[in-house]
Amino acid sequence: MPDSLPHPDLVAALPRLRRYARVLTGDLNRADDLVQDTLARAWEKRRLWQPGSDLRAWLFTIMHNVHVNQFAVRRREQSESSLDADDGPVAGWEIPVRATQSDRVELAEVFAQMGRLPVEQREVLILAAVEELRYEEIARVQCVPIGTVMSRLNRAREKLRRMCEVSPSPLKVIK
Amino acid sequence: MSSNLPLSDDDVHAYADGKLSEERRARLAAALERDPALAARVAAIRRQNVELREAFDPWLTEPLPRELIAGAQPPRGRKPPRGRWAMPALASAATLIIGIGLGWMGRGEVLHLAGTPTTFPRQAALTHALYATDPNRPVEIWANEEDRLVRWLSKRLNFPLHAPNLHAMGYDLVGGRLVAGNEKPGALFMYENADKQRISLLVRKDSEHTSETAFRYALEDGVGVFYWIDDACGYALSGRVDKQQLLAIARVVYGELAAADAAAAPKP
């Protein structure tokens, strides 16, 4: 039972935590608040971290839970649309495309369309395709069975592909 | 996952993500040969993965606000330490962390001081610190596809690039990636020696009016950076390497690039 977290590793994980927070909240300011809340929670729960395990995945799990709880509270307050809504733009993707520092059209498109996916599908895509977590780890982060992770991944990829199909660079046919 | 089960949709995703077991991977590869539609689907997933990384990786090299760095510090005063033994224990724990984590510490410190406007050497050091220790994907394309890597980066940066050969200095190419720049993207080539020590070369197109410079040296929180501007391109060689050694490698890089330029120039 550790009495502390490896501080250098925690600092090194900050850029990835911040990215995950932005994908979850869709809002740059709220993302930094979420990172702060996650760090505070991580220090409170530091005795639950097992030294030698993946600190990054552990922090993602905490962040996911903090966000779900905050989201539930806000939803009760504002009676917003469902968390699992599968259609239509998702409330609160407020990040301008230039925040990605990318000048490429297709990347701007991917970025913008990500904001139209339900939050749990955005999460799976970021964790699987960008952070390259194992599917079992993603299941642990989201606290769902692995089958749910796979179906979310499948839906997210299909949807993103369809939405980006209107972009100017069509898929090349592979012979 | 038993290897006797028929191939499923999940296997297609795992295969595209490079997460499928050896045996099932071979079976799926065989299925791809027979089924062009399936092969196209795998290619589309992989292309989407690359685009997602390219769209969301630039966030990683953004300077961090000081409040977040402070938030990563152990909370103080929130809970009184248990008894008088706690303080010495904490102090020695901190020493231990600093001791074992010197390499990591440097990485953290680079991020720690990143609140100021980013200069080219600082950006190079930051990028090096971030990716040289990346457990999953230090590079986007590995050295076994060097030609594809160089072609891809040249296309992205919109000018011909070369990955200098540093074998004579004991370093071999690991691979490369596209990285965020101030206005335009940059290319990062990463190298590694037999001791797994990594150095990286950051290349970016500078504004038209920048004049050429000699080698300059900056030490950015433990990461040494030799940088120079040549032909409106900025180059920065970064690593946790002794200054003289890094300079020697920088000279080889410069020579290799000059040779490649001369070879590519049209004959009069």
Short mmCIF file of C-alpha atoms in Angstrom, two decimals:
data_model
loop_
_atom_site.label_atom_id
_atom_site.label_comp_id
_atom_site.label_asym_id
_atom_site.label_seq_id
_atom_site.Cartn_x
_atom_site.Cartn_y
_atom_site.Cartn_z
CA MET A 1 0.00 0.00 0.00
CA PRO A 2 1.77 3.12 -1.16
CA ASP A 3 1.55 6.24 0.88
CA SER A 4 2.28 8.36 -2.12
CA LEU A 5 1.93 8.47 -5.88
CA PRO A 6 5.01 8.72 -8.10
CA HIS A 7 4.92 12.45 -8.58
CA PRO A 8 7.16 12.61 -11.71
CA ASP A 9 4.96 10.02 -13.44
CA LEU A 10 1.90 12.00 -12.43
CA VAL A 11 3.31 15.17 -13.98
CA ALA A 12 4.34 13.25 -17.08
CA ALA A 13 0.75 11.98 -17.42
CA LEU A 14 -0.72 15.49 -17.29
CA PRO A 15 -0.82 16.19 -21.06
CA ARG A 16 -2.66 12.90 -21.66
CA LEU A 17 -5.04 13.50 -18.75
CA ARG A 18 -5.79 16.93 -20.11
CA ARG A 19 -6.48 15.55 -23.57
CA TYR A 20 -8.81 12.92 -22.18
CA ALA A 21 -10.60 15.60 -20.14
CA ARG A 22 -11.08 17.72 -23.25
CA VAL A 23 -12.54 14.78 -25.13
CA LEU A 24 -14.89 14.04 -22.22
CA THR A 25 -16.09 17.58 -21.57
CA GLY A 26 -15.71 19.13 -25.02
CA ASP A 27 -14.79 22.36 -23.30
CA LEU A 28 -11.27 23.66 -22.65
CA ASN A 29 -12.02 25.34 -19.31
CA ARG A 30 -14.18 22.57 -17.94
CA ALA A 31 -11.47 20.13 -19.00
CA ASP A 32 -8.86 21.79 -16.79
CA ASP A 33 -11.32 21.78 -13.88
CA LEU A 34 -11.87 18.08 -14.46
CA VAL A 35 -8.10 17.45 -14.42
CA GLN A 36 -7.85 19.30 -11.11
CA ASP A 37 -10.73 17.32 -9.59
CA THR A 38 -9.17 14.09 -10.86
CA LEU A 39 -5.77 14.92 -9.35
CA ALA A 40 -7.38 15.73 -6.00
CA ARG A 41 -9.33 12.46 -6.09
CA ALA A 42 -6.20 10.52 -7.09
CA TRP A 43 -4.30 11.84 -4.07
CA GLU A 44 -7.24 10.98 -1.81
CA LYS A 45 -7.32 7.45 -3.18
CA ARG A 46 -3.55 7.02 -3.48
CA ARG A 47 -3.56 3.93 -1.27
CA LEU A 48 -5.66 2.12 -3.89
CA TRP A 49 -3.01 2.52 -6.56
CA GLN A 50 -0.80 -0.52 -7.03
CA PRO A 51 2.83 0.41 -7.64
CA GLY A 52 4.06 -1.00 -10.90
CA SER A 53 0.64 -0.89 -12.55
CA ASP A 54 -0.20 1.57 -15.31
CA LEU A 55 -0.67 4.91 -13.54
CA ARG A 56 -2.13 6.45 -16.71
CA ALA A 57 -4.95 3.87 -16.95
CA TRP A 58 -5.66 4.28 -13.24
CA LEU A 59 -5.95 8.05 -13.64
CA PHE A 60 -8.22 7.65 -16.67
CA THR A 61 -10.50 5.43 -14.57
CA ILE A 62 -10.71 8.08 -11.83
CA MET A 63 -11.34 10.81 -14.38
CA HIS A 64 -14.08 8.79 -16.03
CA ASN A 65 -15.86 8.34 -12.70
CA VAL A 66 -15.46 11.96 -11.64
CA HIS A 67 -16.87 13.05 -14.97
CA VAL A 68 -19.81 10.63 -14.90
CA ASN A 69 -20.74 11.87 -11.41
CA GLN A 70 -20.46 15.52 -12.36
CA PHE A 71 -22.38 14.90 -15.55
CA ALA A 72 -25.18 13.15 -13.67
CA VAL A 73 -25.46 16.09 -11.28
CA ARG A 74 -25.58 18.60 -14.11
CA ARG A 75 -28.15 16.50 -15.93
CA ARG A 76 -30.40 16.44 -12.92
CA GLU A 77 -30.04 20.18 -12.65
CA GLN A 78 -30.62 20.97 -16.28
CA SER A 79 -32.49 17.82 -17.36
CA GLU A 80 -30.34 17.61 -20.46
CA SER A 81 -30.56 15.01 -23.20
CA SER A 82 -29.59 11.43 -22.46
CA LEU A 83 -25.98 10.47 -21.84
CA ASP A 84 -26.40 7.58 -24.22
CA ALA A 85 -28.11 9.57 -26.95
CA ASP A 86 -27.01 8.02 -30.17
CA ASP A 87 -28.14 10.67 -32.60
CA GLY A 88 -27.76 14.33 -33.17
CA PRO A 89 -25.05 16.69 -32.03
CA VAL A 90 -23.91 16.22 -28.47
CA ALA A 91 -24.27 19.20 -26.22
CA GLY A 92 -21.08 20.87 -25.18
CA TRP A 93 -18.41 20.32 -27.83
CA GLU A 94 -17.18 23.86 -27.60
CA ILE A 95 -13.60 23.38 -28.73
CA PRO A 96 -12.70 25.42 -31.81
CA VAL A 97 -10.90 23.50 -34.53
CA ARG A 98 -7.88 25.77 -34.34
CA ALA A 99 -7.26 24.39 -30.86
CA THR A 100 -5.87 21.33 -32.61
CA GLN A 101 -3.25 23.49 -34.36
CA SER A 102 -3.95 21.60 -37.51
CA ASP A 103 -4.31 23.17 -40.92
CA ARG A 104 -5.36 19.98 -42.68
CA VAL A 105 -8.91 19.77 -43.85
CA GLU A 106 -9.47 16.07 -43.18
CA LEU A 107 -8.09 16.38 -39.64
CA ALA A 108 -10.30 19.35 -38.92
CA GLU A 109 -13.17 17.20 -40.17
CA VAL A 110 -12.27 14.26 -37.92
CA PHE A 111 -11.92 16.66 -35.03
CA ALA A 112 -15.27 18.32 -35.60
CA GLN A 113 -17.12 15.04 -36.15
CA MET A 114 -15.71 13.59 -32.94
CA GLY A 115 -17.76 16.23 -31.19
CA ARG A 116 -20.93 14.74 -32.65
CA LEU A 117 -20.33 11.29 -31.18
CA PRO A 118 -21.87 10.37 -27.82
CA VAL A 119 -19.35 10.87 -25.07
CA GLU A 120 -18.83 7.17 -24.29
CA GLN A 121 -18.01 6.51 -27.96
CA ARG A 122 -15.54 9.42 -28.06
CA GLU A 123 -13.92 7.95 -24.98
CA VAL A 124 -13.51 4.49 -26.49
CA LEU A 125 -12.03 5.92 -29.68
CA ILE A 126 -9.49 8.05 -27.85
CA LEU A 127 -8.52 5.27 -25.46
CA ALA A 128 -8.28 2.57 -28.15
CA ALA A 129 -6.99 4.41 -31.21
CA VAL A 130 -4.98 7.26 -29.68
CA GLU A 131 -3.88 6.11 -26.23
CA GLU A 132 -3.69 2.49 -27.42
CA LEU A 133 -4.96 1.02 -24.16
CA ARG A 134 -5.82 -2.67 -24.19
CA TYR A 135 -9.54 -3.35 -24.57
CA GLU A 136 -9.61 -4.90 -21.06
CA GLU A 137 -8.18 -1.66 -19.65
CA ILE A 138 -10.83 0.39 -21.46
CA ALA A 139 -13.52 -1.86 -19.99
CA ARG A 140 -12.06 -1.15 -16.55
CA VAL A 141 -11.95 2.61 -17.19
CA GLN A 142 -15.59 2.72 -18.29
CA CYS A 143 -16.66 0.06 -15.80
CA VAL A 144 -18.51 -1.97 -18.45
CA PRO A 145 -18.10 -5.48 -19.90
CA ILE A 146 -15.58 -5.81 -22.70
CA GLY A 147 -18.41 -6.64 -25.13
CA THR A 148 -19.82 -3.18 -24.54
CA VAL A 149 -16.43 -1.65 -25.29
CA MET A 150 -16.26 -3.54 -28.58
CA SER A 151 -19.75 -2.56 -29.67
CA ARG A 152 -19.08 1.09 -28.76
CA LEU A 153 -15.82 0.95 -30.69
CA ASN A 154 -17.56 -0.55 -33.69
CA ARG A 155 -20.34 2.04 -33.67
CA ALA A 156 -17.96 4.93 -33.11
CA ARG A 157 -15.72 3.93 -36.00
CA GLU A 158 -18.59 3.35 -38.39
CA LYS A 159 -20.25 6.62 -37.50
CA LEU A 160 -17.09 8.67 -37.72
CA ARG A 161 -16.26 7.08 -41.06
CA ARG A 162 -19.71 7.85 -42.47
CA MET A 163 -19.68 11.41 -41.20
CA CYS A 164 -16.22 12.03 -42.63
CA GLU A 165 -17.06 10.47 -45.98
CA VAL A 166 -18.21 13.82 -47.32
CA SER A 167 -14.63 15.07 -46.89
CA PRO A 168 -12.77 15.81 -50.13
CA SER A 169 -10.35 12.86 -50.03
CA PRO A 170 -12.31 9.71 -50.89
CA LEU A 171 -11.06 6.33 -49.75
CA LYS A 172 -8.84 4.65 -52.29
CA VAL A 173 -10.01 1.27 -53.53
CA ILE A 174 -7.60 -1.43 -52.49
CA LYS A 175 -6.89 -4.07 -55.08
CA MET B 1 -9.96 -15.81 -26.74
CA SER B 2 -9.77 -19.40 -27.99
CA SER B 3 -8.04 -19.77 -31.32
CA ASN B 4 -10.63 -22.27 -32.57
CA LEU B 5 -13.48 -19.79 -32.53
CA PRO B 6 -14.51 -18.39 -35.89
CA LEU B 7 -13.15 -14.95 -36.67
CA SER B 8 -15.46 -12.20 -35.49
CA ASP B 9 -15.98 -8.51 -35.93
CA ASP B 10 -14.04 -7.93 -32.70
CA ASP B 11 -11.05 -9.67 -34.28
CA VAL B 12 -11.13 -7.22 -37.17
CA HIS B 13 -10.86 -4.29 -34.76
CA ALA B 14 -8.17 -6.01 -32.68
CA TYR B 15 -6.23 -6.79 -35.85
CA ALA B 16 -6.40 -3.20 -37.11
CA ASP B 17 -5.33 -1.97 -33.66
CA GLY B 18 -2.43 -4.43 -33.50
CA LYS B 19 -3.93 -6.17 -30.48
CA LEU B 20 -4.73 -9.61 -31.88
CA SER B 21 -2.95 -12.74 -30.66
CA GLU B 22 -0.26 -14.20 -32.91
CA GLU B 23 -2.27 -17.20 -34.06
CA ARG B 24 -5.50 -15.37 -34.81
CA ARG B 25 -3.53 -12.63 -36.49
CA ALA B 26 -2.24 -15.13 -39.05
CA ARG B 27 -5.75 -16.41 -39.65
CA LEU B 28 -7.13 -12.93 -40.13
CA ALA B 29 -4.30 -11.99 -42.46
CA ALA B 30 -5.21 -15.00 -44.58
CA ALA B 31 -8.86 -13.94 -44.58
CA LEU B 32 -7.82 -10.47 -45.77
CA GLU B 33 -6.07 -11.99 -48.78
CA ARG B 34 -9.31 -13.65 -49.83
CA ASP B 35 -11.63 -10.77 -49.06
CA PRO B 36 -10.83 -7.36 -50.56
CA ALA B 37 -13.81 -5.74 -48.82
CA LEU B 38 -12.49 -6.86 -45.45
CA ALA B 39 -9.01 -5.63 -46.35
CA ALA B 40 -10.48 -2.24 -47.27
CA ARG B 41 -12.26 -2.11 -43.95
CA VAL B 42 -9.05 -2.79 -41.99
CA ALA B 43 -7.26 -0.15 -44.06
CA ALA B 44 -10.05 2.35 -43.32
CA ILE B 45 -9.82 1.70 -39.57
CA ARG B 46 -6.06 2.16 -39.62
CA ARG B 47 -6.34 5.33 -41.64
CA GLN B 48 -8.88 6.64 -39.15
CA ASN B 49 -6.54 5.78 -36.26
CA VAL B 50 -3.73 7.76 -37.86
CA GLU B 51 -6.03 10.72 -38.48
CA LEU B 52 -7.28 10.66 -34.89
CA ARG B 53 -3.71 10.68 -33.58
CA GLU B 54 -2.75 13.49 -35.92
CA ALA B 55 -5.81 15.48 -34.89
CA PHE B 56 -5.42 14.98 -31.14
CA ASP B 57 -1.65 14.59 -30.57
CA PRO B 58 -0.85 18.30 -30.96
CA TRP B 59 -2.57 18.88 -27.62
CA LEU B 60 0.16 16.89 -25.91
CA THR B 61 2.87 19.43 -26.60
CA GLU B 62 0.85 22.43 -25.46
CA PRO B 63 2.32 24.27 -22.48
CA LEU B 64 0.61 23.27 -19.26
CA PRO B 65 -0.91 25.89 -16.97
CA ARG B 66 0.92 26.22 -13.67
CA GLU B 67 -2.24 25.41 -11.72
CA LEU B 68 -2.31 21.91 -13.21
CA ILE B 69 1.36 21.30 -12.38
CA ALA B 70 0.59 22.47 -8.84
CA GLY B 71 -2.44 20.17 -8.71
CA ALA B 72 -0.18 17.18 -9.30
CA GLN B 73 1.76 18.01 -6.14
CA PRO B 74 0.90 16.02 -3.05
CA PRO B 75 -1.79 17.93 -1.17
CA ARG B 76 -0.42 19.82 1.82
CA GLY B 77 -2.26 20.76 4.96
CA ARG B 78 -5.39 18.96 3.85
CA LYS B 79 -4.76 16.22 6.37
CA PRO B 80 -2.40 16.60 9.30
CA PRO B 81 0.45 14.07 9.17
CA ARG B 82 -0.03 11.15 11.50
CA GLY B 83 2.34 11.76 14.37
CA ARG B 84 5.83 13.13 14.40
CA TRP B 85 7.29 10.30 12.31
CA ALA B 86 5.41 11.33 9.22
CA MET B 87 7.58 14.27 8.28
CA PRO B 88 10.95 12.48 8.13
CA ALA B 89 9.25 9.60 6.33
CA LEU B 90 7.78 11.96 3.77
CA ALA B 91 11.10 13.71 3.33
CA SER B 92 12.96 10.48 2.68
CA ALA B 93 10.23 9.30 0.35
CA ALA B 94 10.63 12.51 -1.61
CA THR B 95 14.39 12.01 -1.76
CA LEU B 96 13.87 8.48 -2.96
CA ILE B 97 11.48 9.60 -5.67
CA ILE B 98 13.91 12.26 -6.80
CA GLY B 99 16.70 9.69 -6.70
CA ILE B 100 15.05 6.94 -8.68
CA GLY B 101 13.18 9.26 -10.94
CA LEU B 102 15.93 11.57 -12.18
CA GLY B 103 15.25 10.70 -15.78
CA TRP B 104 11.53 10.99 -15.28
CA MET B 105 11.94 14.03 -13.11
CA GLY B 106 13.64 15.85 -15.96
CA ARG B 107 10.71 15.00 -18.14
CA GLY B 108 8.34 16.45 -15.58
CA GLU B 109 10.43 19.56 -15.15
CA VAL B 110 10.42 20.25 -18.86
CA LEU B 111 6.66 20.29 -18.67
CA HIS B 112 6.78 22.22 -15.43
CA LEU B 113 8.52 25.19 -16.95
CA ALA B 114 6.55 25.18 -20.14
CA GLY B 115 4.34 28.11 -19.22
CA THR B 116 6.51 30.63 -21.03
CA PRO B 117 6.26 31.36 -24.76
CA THR B 118 7.85 28.48 -26.59
CA THR B 119 11.18 29.00 -28.30
CA PHE B 120 12.39 26.57 -30.94
CA PRO B 121 14.90 24.77 -28.66
CA ARG B 122 12.34 24.59 -25.85
CA GLN B 123 9.78 23.16 -28.21
CA ALA B 124 12.36 20.62 -29.41
CA ALA B 125 13.26 19.61 -25.84
CA LEU B 126 9.61 19.35 -24.86
CA THR B 127 8.78 17.22 -27.88
CA HIS B 128 11.80 15.01 -27.26
CA ALA B 129 10.95 14.54 -23.58
CA LEU B 130 7.39 13.64 -24.45
CA TYR B 131 8.02 11.08 -27.16
CA ALA B 132 11.43 9.59 -26.30
CA THR B 133 9.85 8.04 -23.20
CA ASP B 134 6.48 7.23 -24.75
CA PRO B 135 5.74 3.62 -23.83
CA ASN B 136 3.37 2.90 -26.69
CA ARG B 137 4.21 4.95 -29.67
CA PRO B 138 7.40 7.00 -29.60
CA VAL B 139 7.08 7.21 -33.37
CA GLU B 140 4.20 7.14 -35.83
CA ILE B 141 5.99 5.13 -38.49
CA TRP B 142 8.85 2.79 -37.61
CA ALA B 143 12.24 2.64 -39.29
CA ASN B 144 11.43 -0.58 -41.15
CA GLU B 145 9.29 1.63 -43.38
CA GLU B 146 11.83 4.41 -43.67
CA ASP B 147 11.00 5.25 -47.30
CA ARG B 148 7.32 5.58 -46.52
CA LEU B 149 8.10 7.64 -43.43
CA VAL B 150 10.26 10.12 -45.34
CA ARG B 151 7.77 10.37 -48.20
CA TRP B 152 4.88 10.92 -45.81
CA LEU B 153 6.63 13.60 -43.75
CA SER B 154 7.92 15.35 -46.88
CA LYS B 155 4.37 15.51 -48.16
CA ARG B 156 3.02 16.81 -44.86
CA LEU B 157 5.71 19.48 -44.50
CA ASN B 158 5.62 20.23 -48.19
CA PHE B 159 9.37 20.04 -48.80
CA PRO B 160 11.82 17.17 -49.30
CA LEU B 161 13.16 15.70 -46.07
CA HIS B 162 15.97 13.28 -45.32
CA ALA B 163 16.50 11.07 -42.31
CA PRO B 164 20.26 11.41 -41.76
CA ASN B 165 22.19 8.20 -41.25
CA LEU B 166 23.83 8.32 -37.81
CA HIS B 167 25.03 4.74 -37.73
CA ALA B 168 28.64 5.91 -37.59
CA MET B 169 27.82 7.67 -34.31
CA GLY B 170 26.25 4.54 -32.88
CA TYR B 171 22.66 5.67 -33.40
CA ASP B 172 20.07 3.97 -35.58
CA LEU B 173 16.74 5.32 -36.74
CA VAL B 174 13.75 4.25 -34.62
CA GLY B 175 11.22 6.03 -36.82
CA GLY B 176 9.48 9.35 -37.02
CA ARG B 177 6.31 11.28 -36.49
CA LEU B 178 4.54 14.48 -37.36
CA VAL B 179 4.55 16.94 -34.45
CA ALA B 180 2.87 20.23 -33.67
CA GLY B 181 4.75 23.39 -34.49
CA ASN B 182 3.96 27.01 -33.79
CA GLU B 183 2.24 27.61 -37.10
CA LYS B 184 3.21 24.70 -39.29
CA PRO B 185 3.75 21.06 -38.36
CA GLY B 186 7.25 19.70 -37.81
CA ALA B 187 8.87 16.34 -38.44
CA LEU B 188 10.54 14.35 -35.70
CA PHE B 189 13.11 11.64 -36.43
CA MET B 190 14.06 9.52 -33.45
CA TYR B 191 17.28 7.54 -33.04
CA GLU B 192 18.50 5.08 -30.47
CA ASN B 193 21.90 3.66 -29.55
CA ALA B 194 22.81 0.23 -28.13
CA ASP B 195 22.18 1.52 -24.59
CA LYS B 196 18.63 2.50 -25.58
CA GLN B 197 19.61 6.15 -25.23
CA ARG B 198 17.41 8.19 -27.56
CA ILE B 199 18.04 11.41 -29.42
CA SER B 200 15.70 13.15 -31.80
CA LEU B 201 15.94 15.53 -34.71
CA LEU B 202 13.14 18.07 -35.11
CA VAL B 203 12.79 19.71 -38.52
CA ARG B 204 10.43 22.51 -39.40
CA LYS B 205 10.04 25.06 -42.14
CA ASP B 206 10.77 28.52 -40.82
CA SER B 207 9.46 31.80 -42.12
CA GLU B 208 11.05 32.95 -45.36
CA HIS B 209 13.05 35.72 -43.79
CA THR B 210 14.96 33.87 -41.12
CA SER B 211 18.67 34.15 -41.67
CA GLU B 212 20.97 31.19 -41.33
CA THR B 213 22.64 30.60 -38.01
CA ALA B 214 25.59 28.68 -36.67
CA PHE B 215 25.05 25.86 -34.20
CA ARG B 216 23.54 27.10 -31.00
CA TYR B 217 23.24 25.20 -27.77
CA ALA B 218 20.51 25.30 -25.16
CA LEU B 219 20.06 23.16 -22.09
CA GLU B 220 16.35 22.87 -21.43
CA ASP B 221 15.82 21.19 -18.07
CA GLY B 222 18.26 18.38 -18.61
CA VAL B 223 17.65 17.97 -22.33
CA GLY B 224 20.53 19.28 -24.43
CA VAL B 225 19.55 20.88 -27.75
CA PHE B 226 21.79 21.88 -30.64
CA TYR B 227 19.79 23.92 -33.13
CA TRP B 228 20.45 25.79 -36.30
CA ILE B 229 18.68 27.33 -39.27
CA ASP B 230 19.68 26.47 -42.78
CA ASP B 231 17.90 27.33 -46.00
CA ALA B 232 14.81 28.58 -44.13
CA CYS B 233 14.55 25.32 -42.22
CA GLY B 234 15.01 24.99 -38.50
CA TYR B 235 16.77 21.90 -37.17
CA ALA B 236 17.09 20.86 -33.54
CA LEU B 237 18.93 17.81 -32.23
CA SER B 238 17.82 16.95 -28.69
CA GLY B 239 18.86 14.38 -26.12
CA ARG B 240 20.00 13.75 -22.60
CA VAL B 241 23.51 13.42 -23.92
CA ASP B 242 26.81 15.07 -23.01
CA LYS B 243 27.20 18.41 -24.82
CA GLN B 244 30.38 17.51 -26.73
CA GLN B 245 28.90 14.22 -27.85
CA LEU B 246 25.69 15.91 -28.98
CA LEU B 247 27.71 18.51 -30.89
CA ALA B 248 29.63 15.74 -32.65
CA ILE B 249 26.35 14.11 -33.69
CA ALA B 250 24.90 17.49 -34.76
CA ARG B 251 27.89 17.95 -37.08
CA VAL B 252 27.24 14.57 -38.66
CA VAL B 253 23.56 15.47 -39.07
CA TYR B 254 24.52 18.73 -40.75
CA GLY B 255 26.97 16.95 -43.05
CA GLU B 256 24.46 14.25 -43.96
CA LEU B 257 21.78 16.82 -44.79
CA ALA B 258 24.17 18.91 -46.88
CA ALA B 259 25.20 15.80 -48.80
CA ALA B 260 21.58 14.84 -49.40
CA ASP B 261 20.79 18.36 -50.61
CA ALA B 262 23.73 18.33 -53.01
CA ALA B 263 22.63 14.96 -54.38
CA ALA B 264 19.06 16.20 -54.87
CA ALA B 265 20.05 19.50 -56.51
CA PRO B 266 19.52 19.63 -60.29
CA LYS B 267 22.74 19.25 -62.25
CA PRO B 268 23.76 22.47 -63.99
#
